Coordinates of C-alpha atoms in Angstrom, one line a residue:
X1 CA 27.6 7.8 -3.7
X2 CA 26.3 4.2 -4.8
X3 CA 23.8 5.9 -7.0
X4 CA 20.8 4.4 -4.8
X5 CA 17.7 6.6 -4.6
X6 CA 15.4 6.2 -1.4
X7 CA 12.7 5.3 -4.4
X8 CA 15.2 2.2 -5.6
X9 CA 15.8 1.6 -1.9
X10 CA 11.7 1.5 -1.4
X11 CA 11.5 -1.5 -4.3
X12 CA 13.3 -3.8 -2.5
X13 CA 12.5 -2.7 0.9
X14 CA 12.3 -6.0 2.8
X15 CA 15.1 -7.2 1.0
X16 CA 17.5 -4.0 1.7
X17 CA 16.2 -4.4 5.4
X18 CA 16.8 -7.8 5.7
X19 CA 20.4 -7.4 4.1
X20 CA 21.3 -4.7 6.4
X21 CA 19.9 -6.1 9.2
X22 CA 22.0 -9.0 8.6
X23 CA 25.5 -7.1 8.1
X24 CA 24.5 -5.3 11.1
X25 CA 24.0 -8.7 13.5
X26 CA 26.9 -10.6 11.8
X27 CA 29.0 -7.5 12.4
X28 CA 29.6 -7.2 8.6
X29 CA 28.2 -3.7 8.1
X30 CA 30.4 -0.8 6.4
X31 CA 29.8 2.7 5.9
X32 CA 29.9 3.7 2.6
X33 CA 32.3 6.8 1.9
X34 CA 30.2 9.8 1.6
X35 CA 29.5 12.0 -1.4
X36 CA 31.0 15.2 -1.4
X37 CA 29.2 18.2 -2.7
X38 CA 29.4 21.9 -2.4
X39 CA 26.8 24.4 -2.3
X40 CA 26.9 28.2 -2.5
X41 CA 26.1 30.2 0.7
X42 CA 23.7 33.1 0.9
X43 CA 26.5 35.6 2.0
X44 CA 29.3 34.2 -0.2
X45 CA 31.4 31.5 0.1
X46 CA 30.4 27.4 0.0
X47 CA 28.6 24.9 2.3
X48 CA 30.8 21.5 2.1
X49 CA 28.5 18.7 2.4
X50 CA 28.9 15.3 3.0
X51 CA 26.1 12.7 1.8
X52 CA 25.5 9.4 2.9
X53 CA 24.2 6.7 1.1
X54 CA 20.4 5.5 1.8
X55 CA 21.8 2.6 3.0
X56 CA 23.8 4.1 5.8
X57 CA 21.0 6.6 6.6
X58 CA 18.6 4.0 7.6
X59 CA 21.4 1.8 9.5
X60 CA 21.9 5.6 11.4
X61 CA 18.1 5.9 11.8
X62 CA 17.8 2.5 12.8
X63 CA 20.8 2.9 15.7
X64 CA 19.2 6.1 16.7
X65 CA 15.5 4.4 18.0
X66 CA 17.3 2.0 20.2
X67 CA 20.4 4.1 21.4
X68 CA 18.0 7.4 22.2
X69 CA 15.7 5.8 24.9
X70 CA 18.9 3.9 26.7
X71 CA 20.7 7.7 26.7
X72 CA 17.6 9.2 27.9
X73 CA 17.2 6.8 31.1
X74 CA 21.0 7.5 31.6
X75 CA 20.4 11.3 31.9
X76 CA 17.3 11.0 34.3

């Protein structure tokens, strides 16, 4: 959608980190609306998919290692 590759993303890696990180502790981080796209489906028909931006992906990986142990004690 912003037209950011994960290779542009890579460049200015401690830079993009540092930025996010800092939206994300200052409460200032916001998902980017997601690129639509459509793909055609083995049997017929199409596959909507929605793409996020690098930028969102990593903030998702990012939530993901700290939210996945706390949900994993809560289940024990």
């Amino acid at each position: 959608m912003d037209g950011v590759t994960l290779d542009d993303f890579e460049l200015r890696v401690e830079e993009n980190l540092s930025a996010l990180e800092r939206d994300l502790r200052e409460r200032l981080y916001l998902p980017q609306p997601f690129l639509r796209a459509s793909m055609p489906k083995p049997g017929g028909g199409r596959r909507e998919l929605a793409i996020p931006t690098v930028r969102d992906r990593v903030a998702q990986s990012a939530a993901a290692l700290v939210i996945t142990p706390i949900l994993d004690l809560s289940s024990s």
